[in-house]
Every structure is written in structure tokens, then in C-alpha cells.
Coordinates of C-alpha atoms in Angstrom, one line a residue:
M233 CA 0.0 0.0 0.0
G234 CA 2.7 2.4 0.9
S235 CA 4.6 1.9 -2.3
S236 CA 1.4 2.3 -4.5
G237 CA 0.5 5.5 -2.7
E238 CA 4.0 6.9 -3.3
A239 CA 3.7 6.0 -7.0
A240 CA 0.3 7.9 -7.3
R241 CA 1.8 11.0 -5.7
V242 CA 4.6 10.9 -8.2
R243 CA 2.1 10.6 -11.2
L244 CA -0.2 13.4 -9.9
P245 CA 2.5 16.2 -10.0
Q246 CA 3.6 14.8 -13.3
L247 CA 0.1 15.1 -14.8
R248 CA -0.3 18.6 -13.5
L249 CA 3.1 19.6 -14.9
D250 CA 2.0 18.2 -18.4
E251 CA -1.2 20.2 -18.2
L252 CA 0.7 23.3 -17.2
L253 CA 3.2 22.8 -20.0
E254 CA 0.4 22.3 -22.6
E255 CA -1.4 25.4 -21.4
L256 CA 1.8 27.3 -21.5
Q257 CA 2.5 26.1 -25.0
A258 CA -1.1 27.1 -26.1
R259 CA -0.6 30.5 -24.6
L260 CA 2.8 30.8 -26.3
D261 CA 1.2 29.8 -29.6
A262 CA -1.6 32.3 -29.1
A263 CA 0.9 35.1 -28.2
R264 CA 3.0 34.1 -31.3
G265 CA -0.2 34.2 -33.4
T266 CA -1.1 37.5 -32.0
R267 CA 2.4 38.8 -32.6
D268 CA 2.4 37.6 -36.2
R269 CA -1.1 39.1 -36.8
V270 CA 0.0 42.4 -35.3
H271 CA 3.1 42.3 -37.5
S272 CA 0.9 41.5 -40.5
L273 CA -1.4 44.4 -39.7
L274 CA 1.5 46.8 -39.4
E275 CA 2.9 45.6 -42.7
A276 CA -0.6 46.1 -44.3
V277 CA -0.9 49.6 -42.8
L278 CA 2.6 50.5 -44.1
S279 CA 1.8 49.0 -47.5
V280 CA -1.5 50.9 -47.9
G281 CA 0.1 54.2 -46.7
R282 CA 3.0 53.9 -49.1
E283 CA 0.8 54.6 -52.2
L284 CA -0.2 58.0 -53.5
D285 CA -2.3 57.0 -56.5
L286 CA -5.9 56.6 -55.3
E287 CA -6.8 53.7 -57.5
Q288 CA -3.7 51.8 -56.3
V289 CA -4.5 52.7 -52.7
L290 CA -7.9 51.2 -53.0
H291 CA -6.6 48.0 -54.6
S292 CA -4.0 47.7 -51.8
I293 CA -6.6 48.1 -49.1
V294 CA -8.7 45.2 -50.6
E295 CA -5.7 42.9 -50.9
A296 CA -4.6 43.7 -47.4
A297 CA -8.1 43.1 -45.9
A298 CA -8.4 39.7 -47.6
T299 CA -5.0 38.6 -46.4
L300 CA -5.5 39.8 -42.8
V301 CA -8.8 38.0 -42.1
D302 CA -8.0 35.0 -44.5
A303 CA -11.1 35.7 -46.7
E304 CA -11.6 34.2 -50.1
Y305 CA -13.4 37.2 -51.5
A306 CA -13.0 40.9 -50.7
A307 CA -14.4 44.1 -52.1
L308 CA -14.3 47.8 -51.5
G309 CA -17.4 49.8 -52.5
V310 CA -17.0 53.5 -52.9
I311 CA -20.2 55.5 -52.0
G312 CA -21.3 57.9 -54.7
P313 CA -22.1 61.6 -54.2
D314 CA -25.7 61.0 -53.4
G315 CA -24.7 58.9 -50.3
R316 CA -27.1 56.1 -51.2
R317 CA -25.4 54.1 -54.0
L318 CA -22.0 52.7 -54.8
S319 CA -20.2 54.5 -57.6
A320 CA -17.2 52.2 -57.8
F321 CA -16.4 48.7 -56.8
H322 CA -12.9 47.0 -56.4
T323 CA -12.8 43.2 -55.9
I324 CA -10.4 40.4 -55.1
G325 CA -11.1 36.7 -55.7
V326 CA -13.4 37.0 -58.7
G327 CA -11.8 36.8 -62.2
E328 CA -12.6 39.1 -65.1
E329 CA -14.5 36.5 -67.0
Q330 CA -16.7 35.7 -64.1
I331 CA -17.3 39.4 -63.4
A332 CA -18.4 39.7 -67.1
R333 CA -20.8 36.8 -66.7
I334 CA -22.3 38.2 -63.5
G335 CA -23.1 41.5 -65.1
P336 CA -22.9 45.1 -63.8
Y337 CA -21.3 45.8 -60.4
P338 CA -23.7 46.1 -57.5
E339 CA -25.1 49.6 -56.7
G340 CA -25.6 49.0 -53.0
H341 CA -28.8 47.1 -52.4
G342 CA -29.4 44.2 -50.0
I343 CA -26.6 43.6 -47.4
L344 CA -24.3 46.1 -49.1
G345 CA -27.0 48.7 -48.8
E346 CA -27.5 47.8 -45.1
L347 CA -23.9 48.9 -44.4
I348 CA -24.4 52.2 -46.4
R349 CA -27.6 53.0 -44.4
H350 CA -26.0 51.9 -41.1
P351 CA -22.2 52.5 -41.3
E352 CA -21.2 50.2 -38.4
P353 CA -19.2 46.9 -38.5
L354 CA -21.5 44.0 -39.5
R355 CA -20.6 40.3 -38.9
L356 CA -22.8 37.4 -40.1
G357 CA -22.4 33.7 -39.8
K358 CA -24.8 33.2 -42.7
L359 CA -25.7 35.9 -45.2
S360 CA -29.0 34.4 -46.3
E361 CA -30.5 34.6 -42.8
H362 CA -30.2 38.4 -42.6
P363 CA -33.5 40.3 -43.4
S364 CA -31.9 42.5 -46.0
S365 CA -30.5 39.6 -48.0
Y366 CA -32.3 38.6 -51.2
G367 CA -29.8 36.4 -52.9
F368 CA -27.2 36.7 -55.6
P369 CA -27.4 37.1 -59.4
A370 CA -26.7 34.2 -61.8
H371 CA -23.1 33.1 -62.1
H372 CA -22.2 34.7 -58.8
P373 CA -20.0 32.4 -56.5
P374 CA -21.8 31.1 -53.4
M375 CA -21.1 33.1 -50.2
S376 CA -22.1 32.4 -46.7
T377 CA -20.0 34.1 -44.0
F378 CA -19.7 37.9 -44.1
L379 CA -17.8 40.8 -42.4
G380 CA -18.3 44.4 -43.4
V381 CA -16.6 47.5 -42.0
P382 CA -17.0 51.2 -43.1
I383 CA -14.1 53.4 -44.1
R384 CA -14.2 56.9 -42.9
V385 CA -12.3 59.8 -44.3
R386 CA -12.4 62.9 -42.1
E387 CA -15.6 61.8 -40.4
Q388 CA -17.3 61.2 -43.7
V389 CA -18.0 57.6 -44.9
F390 CA -16.0 57.0 -48.0
G391 CA -17.0 53.5 -48.6
N392 CA -17.2 50.0 -47.1
L393 CA -15.0 46.9 -47.0
Y394 CA -16.9 43.6 -47.7
L395 CA -15.2 40.3 -46.8
T396 CA -16.9 36.9 -47.4
E397 CA -16.0 33.2 -47.1
K398 CA -13.4 32.8 -44.4
R399 CA -11.1 30.0 -45.5
G400 CA -11.3 26.7 -43.7
G401 CA -15.1 27.0 -43.3
A402 CA -14.8 29.1 -40.1
E403 CA -16.8 32.2 -39.2
F404 CA -15.3 35.7 -38.8
D405 CA -14.7 36.4 -35.2
E406 CA -14.3 39.5 -33.0
E407 CA -10.6 39.6 -33.6
D408 CA -11.1 39.6 -37.4
E409 CA -13.5 42.5 -36.9
S410 CA -11.0 44.4 -34.7
V411 CA -8.2 43.9 -37.2
L412 CA -10.3 45.0 -40.1
S413 CA -11.6 48.0 -38.2
T414 CA -8.0 49.0 -37.5
L415 CA -7.1 48.6 -41.2
A416 CA -10.1 50.7 -42.1
V417 CA -8.7 53.6 -40.0
A418 CA -5.4 53.4 -41.7
A419 CA -7.2 53.1 -45.1
G420 CA -9.1 56.4 -44.4
V421 CA -5.8 58.2 -43.8
A422 CA -4.2 56.7 -46.9
I423 CA -7.3 57.6 -49.0
D424 CA -7.2 61.2 -47.7
N425 CA -3.5 61.5 -48.5
A426 CA -4.0 60.2 -52.0
R427 CA -6.9 62.6 -52.5
L428 CA -4.8 65.6 -51.4
Y429 CA -2.0 64.5 -53.6
E430 CA -4.4 64.2 -56.6
E431 CA -5.8 67.6 -55.9
S432 CA -2.3 69.2 -55.8
R433 CA -1.4 67.5 -59.0
L434 CA -4.6 68.6 -60.6
R435 CA -4.0 72.2 -59.6
E436 CA -0.5 72.0 -61.0
R437 CA -1.9 70.7 -64.3
W438 CA -4.4 73.5 -64.5
L439 CA -1.7 76.1 -63.8
R440 CA 0.5 74.7 -66.5
A441 CA -2.4 74.8 -68.9
N442 CA -3.1 78.4 -68.1
A443 CA 0.5 79.3 -68.6
E444 CA 0.6 77.5 -71.9
I445 CA -2.5 79.4 -73.2
T446 CA -1.2 82.7 -72.0
R447 CA 2.2 82.1 -73.8
S448 CA 0.3 81.1 -77.0
L449 CA -1.9 84.2 -77.0
M450 CA 1.0 86.6 -76.2
S451 CA 3.1 85.1 -79.0
G452 CA 0.4 86.1 -81.5
A453 CA -1.2 82.7 -82.2
A454 CA -4.5 82.7 -84.1
Q455 CA -7.6 82.6 -82.0
T456 CA -8.7 79.3 -83.5
D457 CA -5.4 77.7 -82.4
V458 CA -5.9 79.1 -78.9
L459 CA -9.5 77.9 -78.7
K460 CA -8.2 74.4 -79.8
L461 CA -5.6 74.5 -77.1
I462 CA -8.1 75.5 -74.4
A463 CA -10.4 72.6 -75.5
E464 CA -7.6 70.1 -75.6
R465 CA -6.2 70.9 -72.1
A466 CA -9.7 71.0 -70.6
R467 CA -10.6 67.6 -72.1
E468 CA -7.3 66.0 -71.0
I469 CA -7.4 67.2 -67.4
T470 CA -11.1 66.4 -66.8
G471 CA -11.0 63.0 -68.5
A472 CA -13.7 64.1 -71.0
A473 CA -14.4 62.2 -74.2
L474 CA -15.5 65.4 -76.1
A475 CA -14.6 69.0 -75.8
A476 CA -16.3 71.7 -77.9
M477 CA -15.5 75.5 -77.9
S478 CA -18.3 77.9 -79.0
T479 CA -18.1 81.6 -79.6
P480 CA -20.9 84.1 -80.2
V481 CA -21.8 85.2 -83.7
R482 CA -21.8 89.0 -83.7
G483 CA -25.2 90.6 -84.2
T484 CA -27.2 87.4 -83.5
D485 CA -28.4 85.4 -80.5
T486 CA -26.4 82.3 -81.6
L487 CA -23.1 80.7 -81.0
T488 CA -21.0 78.7 -83.4
V489 CA -18.9 75.7 -82.5
D490 CA -15.4 76.8 -83.7
V491 CA -13.5 73.8 -82.3
A492 CA -14.5 70.3 -81.4
I493 CA -12.1 67.4 -80.5
G494 CA -12.6 63.9 -79.3
Q495 CA -15.6 61.6 -79.7
Q496 CA -18.4 62.8 -82.1
A497 CA -16.2 65.9 -82.9
E498 CA -17.2 66.0 -86.6
A499 CA -20.9 66.2 -85.8
H500 CA -20.2 69.3 -83.6
R501 CA -17.7 71.3 -85.6
G502 CA -19.1 74.4 -87.2
L503 CA -22.6 73.9 -85.8
V504 CA -24.6 77.0 -85.0
L505 CA -26.5 76.9 -81.6
S506 CA -29.2 79.2 -80.4
V507 CA -28.6 80.9 -77.1
E508 CA -32.2 80.2 -76.1
G509 CA -33.1 76.7 -75.1
T510 CA -29.7 75.0 -75.5
L511 CA -27.2 73.7 -72.9
T512 CA -24.3 75.8 -74.3
G513 CA -26.6 78.8 -74.8
K514 CA -27.8 78.7 -71.1
A515 CA -24.2 78.7 -69.9
F516 CA -23.5 81.7 -72.1
A517 CA -26.6 83.6 -71.1
D518 CA -26.4 82.8 -67.3
G519 CA -22.6 83.3 -67.1
A520 CA -22.4 80.1 -64.9
P521 CA -21.7 76.4 -65.5
V522 CA -24.6 74.2 -66.5
R523 CA -24.4 70.4 -65.9
S524 CA -26.3 67.5 -67.5
P525 CA -26.3 64.0 -66.0
D526 CA -27.0 62.5 -69.5
V527 CA -26.4 64.8 -72.4
A528 CA -27.4 62.2 -75.0
H529 CA -31.0 62.5 -73.7
D530 CA -31.1 66.1 -72.5
E531 CA -34.0 68.2 -73.8
R532 CA -31.7 71.2 -74.0
V533 CA -29.7 69.7 -76.8
S534 CA -30.9 71.4 -80.0
A535 CA -32.3 69.6 -83.1
G536 CA -30.0 68.4 -85.8
P537 CA -27.9 65.3 -86.5
P538 CA -27.3 63.0 -83.5
R539 CA -24.0 64.1 -82.0
F540 CA -23.9 62.8 -78.4
T541 CA -24.2 59.1 -79.0
G542 CA -22.2 57.2 -76.4
L543 CA -21.8 60.2 -74.2
G544 CA -23.2 60.8 -70.7
P545 CA -22.4 63.4 -68.0
A546 CA -21.6 66.9 -69.5
V547 CA -20.9 70.4 -68.3
A548 CA -20.9 73.7 -70.2
V549 CA -18.6 76.4 -68.7
P550 CA -18.5 80.1 -69.8
I551 CA -15.2 81.6 -70.7
G552 CA -15.3 85.0 -68.9
A553 CA -17.9 86.6 -66.7
G554 CA -20.6 89.3 -66.7
D555 CA -20.9 91.2 -70.0
H556 CA -17.5 89.9 -71.2
I557 CA -18.2 86.2 -71.9
R558 CA -16.1 85.2 -74.9
G559 CA -17.4 81.8 -75.4
V560 CA -18.4 78.4 -73.8
V561 CA -16.4 75.2 -73.4
L562 CA -18.6 72.1 -73.4
L563 CA -17.1 68.9 -71.9
A564 CA -18.8 65.5 -72.1
R565 CA -17.7 62.1 -70.6
E566 CA -18.6 58.7 -71.9
A567 CA -21.9 57.2 -70.9
G568 CA -21.8 55.6 -67.5
A569 CA -18.9 57.8 -66.2
T570 CA -19.1 59.9 -63.1
D571 CA -20.8 63.3 -63.1
F572 CA -18.8 66.5 -63.0
S573 CA -18.5 67.3 -59.2
D574 CA -18.4 70.7 -57.5
K575 CA -14.8 70.0 -56.6
E576 CA -14.0 69.5 -60.3
L577 CA -15.9 72.6 -61.4
E578 CA -13.9 75.0 -59.2
P579 CA -10.6 74.7 -61.0
L580 CA -12.4 74.4 -64.3
K581 CA -14.1 77.8 -63.7
S582 CA -10.8 79.3 -62.7
F583 CA -9.2 77.9 -65.8
A584 CA -11.9 79.4 -68.0
G585 CA -11.5 82.7 -66.2
Q586 CA -7.8 82.8 -66.8
A587 CA -8.3 81.8 -70.4
A588 CA -10.8 84.7 -70.8
L589 CA -8.3 87.2 -69.2
A590 CA -5.5 86.0 -71.6
M591 CA -7.8 86.4 -74.6
E592 CA -8.8 89.9 -73.4
L593 CA -5.1 90.9 -73.1
A594 CA -4.3 89.5 -76.5
E595 CA -7.2 91.4 -78.0
R596 CA -6.0 94.6 -76.3
R597 CA -2.6 94.0 -77.8
Q598 CA -4.1 93.5 -81.3
D599 CA -6.1 96.7 -80.9
A600 CA -3.0 98.6 -80.0
E601 CA -1.2 97.1 -83.1
Q602 CA -4.2 98.0 -85.2
I603 CA -4.3 101.6 -83.9
A604 CA -0.6 101.9 -84.7
L605 CA -1.2 100.6 -88.2
L606 CA -4.0 103.0 -88.8
E607 CA -2.0 105.9 -87.5
D608 CA 0.8 104.9 -89.8
R609 CA -1.6 104.9 -92.7
D610 CA -2.9 108.3 -91.7
R611 CA 0.7 109.6 -91.7
I612 CA 1.4 108.1 -95.1
A613 CA -1.8 109.6 -96.5
R614 CA -1.0 113.0 -95.0
D615 CA 2.5 113.0 -96.4
L616 CA 1.3 112.0 -99.9
H617 CA -1.3 114.8 -99.8
D618 CA 0.9 117.5 -98.3
L619 CA 4.2 116.6 -100.1
A620 CA 3.9 114.4 -103.1
I621 CA 0.7 115.8 -104.6
Q622 CA 1.8 119.4 -104.0
R623 CA 5.2 118.8 -105.7
L624 CA 3.6 117.0 -108.6
F625 CA 1.0 119.7 -109.0
A626 CA 3.8 122.4 -108.9
T627 CA 5.9 120.5 -111.4
G628 CA 2.8 120.2 -113.7
M629 CA 2.2 123.9 -113.5
T630 CA 5.8 124.7 -114.3
L631 CA 5.8 122.4 -117.4
Q632 CA 2.5 123.8 -118.5
S633 CA 3.9 127.4 -118.3
A634 CA 7.1 126.3 -120.0
G635 CA 5.2 124.8 -122.9
R636 CA 4.1 128.2 -124.0
F637 CA 7.7 129.1 -124.9
I638 CA 8.4 126.0 -126.9
D639 CA 8.1 126.6 -130.7
H640 CA 8.9 123.0 -131.8
E641 CA 5.5 121.3 -132.2
G642 CA 6.8 117.8 -131.3
A643 CA 8.6 119.0 -128.1
K644 CA 5.5 121.0 -127.1
E645 CA 3.2 118.0 -127.6
R646 CA 5.5 115.9 -125.4
V647 CA 5.5 118.5 -122.6
L648 CA 1.7 118.7 -122.6
R649 CA 1.4 114.9 -122.6
A650 CA 3.7 114.9 -119.5
V651 CA 1.4 117.4 -117.8
D652 CA -1.6 115.1 -118.5
D653 CA 0.4 112.1 -117.1
L654 CA 1.1 114.1 -114.0
D655 CA -2.7 114.9 -113.6
E656 CA -3.5 111.2 -113.9
T657 CA -0.8 110.4 -111.3
I658 CA -2.3 112.9 -108.9
K659 CA -5.7 111.3 -109.4
I660 CA -4.2 107.8 -108.6
I661 CA -2.5 109.1 -105.5
R662 CA -5.7 110.8 -104.3
S663 CA -7.5 107.5 -104.8
T664 CA -4.8 105.8 -102.8
I665 CA -5.1 108.3 -100.0
F666 CA -8.9 107.8 -99.9
G667 CA -8.3 104.0 -99.6
L668 CA -5.8 104.5 -96.8
R669 CA -8.2 106.7 -94.8
T670 CA -11.3 104.4 -95.4
R671 CA -12.3 102.4 -92.3
D672 CA -14.2 99.1 -92.4
D673 CA -17.7 99.5 -91.3
E674 CA -17.8 97.8 -87.9
T675 CA -21.7 97.9 -87.9
A676 CA -22.1 96.0 -91.2
P677 CA -23.1 92.4 -90.5
G678 CA -20.7 89.7 -91.6
L679 CA -21.6 86.7 -93.7
R680 CA -22.0 84.5 -90.6
A681 CA -24.6 86.9 -89.1
R682 CA -26.5 87.2 -92.4
I683 CA -26.7 83.5 -92.8
V684 CA -28.0 83.0 -89.3
R685 CA -30.7 85.6 -89.9
V686 CA -31.8 84.0 -93.1
V687 CA -32.2 80.6 -91.4
G688 CA -34.0 82.2 -88.5
E689 CA -36.4 84.1 -90.8
V690 CA -37.4 81.0 -92.8
A691 CA -37.9 78.7 -89.7
P692 CA -41.6 79.9 -89.1
V693 CA -42.4 79.1 -92.8
L694 CA -40.8 75.7 -92.7
G695 CA -42.4 74.8 -89.4
F696 CA -39.0 73.8 -87.9
A697 CA -35.6 75.2 -87.3
P698 CA -33.0 73.9 -89.8
S699 CA -29.7 72.8 -88.4
L700 CA -26.8 75.1 -89.4
R701 CA -23.1 74.5 -89.7
M702 CA -20.4 77.1 -90.7
E703 CA -16.7 76.5 -91.0
G704 CA -13.8 78.6 -92.1
L705 CA -13.0 82.4 -92.0
L706 CA -16.3 83.3 -93.8
D707 CA -16.3 87.0 -92.7
T708 CA -12.6 87.4 -93.6
H709 CA -12.2 85.5 -96.9
V710 CA -15.5 85.9 -98.7
T711 CA -15.9 89.3 -100.4
R712 CA -19.1 91.3 -100.1
E713 CA -20.2 90.6 -103.7
T714 CA -19.8 86.8 -103.2
A715 CA -21.5 87.0 -99.8
D716 CA -24.5 88.7 -101.3
H717 CA -24.9 85.8 -103.8
V718 CA -24.5 83.2 -101.0
V719 CA -27.2 84.9 -98.9
A720 CA -29.6 85.1 -101.9
V721 CA -29.0 81.4 -102.9
L722 CA -29.6 80.2 -99.3
S723 CA -32.8 82.2 -99.1
E724 CA -34.0 80.8 -102.5
A725 CA -33.0 77.2 -101.5
L726 CA -34.8 77.3 -98.1
T727 CA -37.9 78.9 -99.7
N728 CA -38.1 76.1 -102.2
V729 CA -37.9 73.6 -99.4
A730 CA -40.8 75.3 -97.6
R731 CA -42.9 75.5 -100.8
H732 CA -42.3 72.2 -102.5
A733 CA -40.4 69.7 -100.5
R734 CA -42.9 68.8 -97.7
A735 CA -39.8 68.1 -95.5
G736 CA -39.5 67.6 -91.8
R737 CA -35.9 68.4 -91.6
A738 CA -33.3 70.6 -93.3
D739 CA -29.5 70.9 -92.8
V740 CA -27.5 73.9 -94.0
A741 CA -23.7 73.8 -94.2
L742 CA -21.5 76.8 -95.3
E743 CA -17.7 76.5 -95.4
T744 CA -14.7 78.0 -97.0
D745 CA -11.0 76.9 -97.3
G746 CA -9.9 80.4 -98.2
R747 CA -10.2 79.8 -102.0
T748 CA -13.8 78.5 -102.5
V749 CA -17.0 79.0 -100.6
R750 CA -19.4 76.1 -100.6
L751 CA -23.1 76.1 -99.5
T752 CA -24.9 72.8 -99.0
V753 CA -28.6 72.5 -98.3
T754 CA -30.1 69.0 -97.5
D755 CA -33.7 68.1 -96.8
N756 CA -35.6 64.9 -96.3
G757 CA -38.6 65.9 -98.5
V758 CA -40.1 64.5 -101.7
G759 CA -37.2 65.5 -103.9
I760 CA -37.2 67.4 -107.2
P761 CA -39.8 66.0 -109.6
A762 CA -38.4 65.1 -113.1
G763 CA -40.8 67.5 -115.0
G764 CA -41.2 70.2 -112.4
R765 CA -40.4 73.9 -112.7
R766 CA -36.8 74.7 -112.1
S767 CA -36.6 78.5 -112.4
G768 CA -35.3 78.7 -108.8
L769 CA -32.5 76.3 -109.6
A770 CA -31.7 78.2 -112.8
N771 CA -31.4 81.4 -110.9
M772 CA -29.0 79.8 -108.3
A773 CA -27.0 78.2 -111.1
E774 CA -26.7 81.6 -112.9
R775 CA -25.4 83.3 -109.8
A776 CA -22.7 80.6 -109.4
R777 CA -21.7 81.0 -113.1
Q778 CA -21.4 84.8 -112.7
L779 CA -18.8 84.2 -110.1
G780 CA -17.0 81.3 -111.9
G781 CA -18.7 78.6 -109.8
D782 CA -21.3 75.9 -110.3
L783 CA -24.4 74.3 -108.8
E784 CA -25.1 70.5 -108.4
W785 CA -28.0 68.7 -106.9
T786 CA -28.9 65.1 -106.2
T787 CA -32.3 63.4 -105.4
P788 CA -31.8 59.9 -103.9
E789 CA -34.3 57.2 -104.5
G790 CA -35.3 57.2 -100.8
G791 CA -36.4 60.9 -101.1
G792 CA -34.9 64.2 -100.1
T793 CA -32.6 66.6 -102.0
T794 CA -29.0 67.7 -101.5
L795 CA -28.1 71.0 -103.2
S796 CA -24.4 72.1 -103.4
W797 CA -23.5 75.6 -104.6
H798 CA -19.9 76.8 -104.8
A799 CA -17.9 79.7 -106.1
P800 CA -14.5 81.5 -105.6
V801 CA -14.4 83.5 -102.4
G802 CA -13.4 86.7 -104.4
G803 CA -15.9 86.4 -107.2
G804 CA -15.0 86.3 -110.9
P805 CA -14.1 83.3 -113.0
Q806 CA -12.1 80.7 -111.0
S807 CA -8.5 80.5 -112.1
A808 CA -7.0 77.3 -113.3

């Protein structure tokens, strides 16, 4: 008995020691696991904070979250400006092909919407048992366990982290939630830093663009080239698919699209827009930016050929302010892209204001140069009148007097002929002086304004407003005589459409390349009948021939008529 009791006492401490050693080992393993996890969390925080590009930051956050809690699938949903839907979605664990089969990214309904409505950590053992759950779309991978945590940036909820399917079939626990919440705090700081960095880079790009435009204007670049530069830089910086620059047509309530670059640019270039009832016109009239969430279906887009297919969010920004608005820049992004935010509009308005100021300074410089030129012309005219004419006149009088004393008839005739030549030279110089002192009539409407008026006057007769497109330096290159013929031909063509075509649409295009002016009028009416009267066409053809041009027309089988009239810009027969 004694020996067996002693053996039991020896085994009992041994058992307790084994239990203590096992417990100690478990605690050491737990501590080591905690240490490793803390180390992993610190590495994730450092990795996320190292990036400055926002898209890369968001991707790093999703990757780190999936690794830290050992989740098979992870996603970061960015909440849109309305605060109710997701505007962007970044995923881990689902391939591109599978995403394409599933369809559009979620907008924030069901469980995802629950986290948007109540931005607090949400942990579920089974997704399908939550009241807000209503299943997954076709081809979506099965998901059961769930952990969601909001990401805040400066007290504002930026988005949410969504983790599903913890590996090994386990559920997400409190420690997972704690680790993910810590990562979310670091993610908020990293996102804020990336945003600030993007804003500083954006400001720098706008400043560089302003400096480039100012240099271009001050170096004497043509206004069209400067407008193109403004449109290009605005499109690049805002990520727009289309940029169109419009300027007012003097003497009318219309604007013409001088420059268009990007998607659908050809459909916009040269188009004439009414100030009343159009997106661009409203920005011009109000002197403030005008936005559209979907420009392709906006009622403020005027009639005419479709020109916003595939485009979505748009903004029209005036160049200048008050009574000194020099034009409007229209920017449109692709359909489905994000709307132009208030934060984006501020630098865009500043850019437009700086561009207007640069254009103002360039115009003042051109005015000063023009005044200097006119003053020089006045000086030349004055010198010709006061010096050259007087001396020629005195010389003529001297020769005329001397002729009386010449007995030789041949010599006398030559002297008198020289006096007549001097009189003719004086007439030529006086005509030159008159030309130097003549000023262009600033109040006379240019060809552009006259064409706009003709189209506007005929609209009530047609029952609709024709679309109008004008390209080239029409007011500069086309002479008054040719311009008169162009206006008369357009009036005749549109009147014929109103009287005979029974059309529901008409398109007018006027363009010049500096050598030839071409007018094209197209309608979708019944066409020109084979045996019908053609006196109007004969008149238009005769006007073209007088100037050395021609008239052609076509009537397709499907109906409608295309009339094309062209002539040299300076009138007279066209040179070979």
C-alpha cells in the first residue's frame, strides 16, 4: 500500500506539470499568433500608406483586408455623391471572365445597402439569414460568412470593406472585426493623403495649362489655335471624351462651335446653336456652369444630326464673366462615367476665367497694333497729300507754263502729254489716300450673321428650325459681292424647301477653305420631280456661273434633296 501511494503521488504532479506545459504552449502559440497578426497588420498599414495613386491605394486596401482575415473574397465599395449608392467597386477573388458573366457591379442594395444605411461593423455567420439579404445574381459564386466595415475619411463615410467566405469553413470572429476596423482607420488616412496628392497634381496641371495658353496668346497665335488649345487641355485634365468650344456670332443670338475634339467631334464642328433653349446657350446667357447627367437625352440639346451618341455626363462652362463672356467650353464624358462634381468645377471655372483674361489681353494688344497701323496709314496719306501731290502739282504747272515758250510742235506736244500724265498720277495718289483713310464699317453684319438671320427668318415658314453648320473664315475671306450671292442662294433654297419639299428636316452647311466658298442644303422631303419647274435652280446656277462657280443637286431614291452651290471667295471666274 505504501509503495502504490507513493507512485500515485509521483504521477499526480507529473500530470499537473504536463497540463501546465500544454497550457503554457497554447498561450505561447496564441501570443505568437497575435504577434504575427499584429506584425501583418502593421505591414498592411505601411503598404497601404505607401501609395499615393488613389486607384492603387484602393486596390492595396482590398488585398490587405483579404490577407489579414483570411477571406476568399474581398471588395471595396465607394459610396457615390448621393450617399445612397455605390459609384465604384474594387474586388479580389473573382476573375474578369466571371465578373463579365455576373453583369454590372452592385449599386448598394441588400446587405451592401445595409452597411451604407448603417455604417457600423457587420458580422454574419450566414448571409442568407439576414432580413436585407435577397440572394445573388446568376453566375455569382456562393457566399455564406460575411464581415463588413465602413471606411471613414475625415468623419465622412468614403465606402465599405466587404469580406466573405473565411477560409477553412470558419466564421469571422471579434478579432477579425477588430483587425479589419484598424485597417479601415489606416485606409481612411491613406485615401485622404491620396486625394490631397491628386488635388495638388490637378491644380498643377491647370496652372501649367493656363501658362501655356497665355504664352500662346501673347506670342500672336491665331484665335482658332488658342481655342483648340483650351479645348484640348480641358478635355485631358477632366477626362472628358469630347470638348467643344463655342463663340458668339456677332449681331445674333447664336453661338458657333469653332473647335471640337474627341468623340463625335465631326458632328459638332461648325454647328450654330441658339442661345435660347440649349445647354451651351444657357451657360453663355447665365454666365455660370450648366451640368447635365446624361447629355445624350437632354432636352436642352438642339435639333439636328445626332451628336452625343455614347456620351453621358456633361458640363458647359462660360469663358469669362458678366458682360465679357467670350465663349463656352462644353465637356462630355462617356456614358456611365461619373458626373462632374463641384470639386472639379472650381478649378475648371478658374481655368476658364484665366483663359478669358488671356484672350482679353491678346485682343487689347491686337487693338494697339491696329491703332498703330491706322496711325501709320494716316501719316502716309498726309505725307502723300501734303508733299507728293503738291510737288507733282507744282511740277505740272511749271511744265504747262514752259510749254508756251516752246516753238517746236513735237517737243511742245510731249510736254503737254507729260502734264496730262502728272494729272493722272495725282488722281491715282488721291484715290490711294482715300483708300488709306477708309475704315471698315464695324456695324455692317458679316456673312455669318447674315446666314444666321436667313435661317431664323425661314424657320416659321418651314415649321421647324434647320440645323446650321459654318466652318472657315467666312467673314474674312468671302468678299461682299460673293457673300450677297451666297445669302440670296440660301434664301431661295430654303424657300423652295418650304414651298415644294414637304420636308420635316433641313440641314445647312456653309464652309470655305480660303479659296472657294461652298453652300450645301439638304432636306428629307419628296425631292425634285423630273418634269417640275426649275426656275429657282436656274437662278441659283446663274449666280454661281457669274462668279465662276457651279451648282449641283442630287435626289436619292429614298427621297430628299442635296443641293451644293460653290464659287470662288473673291468672285469672278475661277483661275485654273
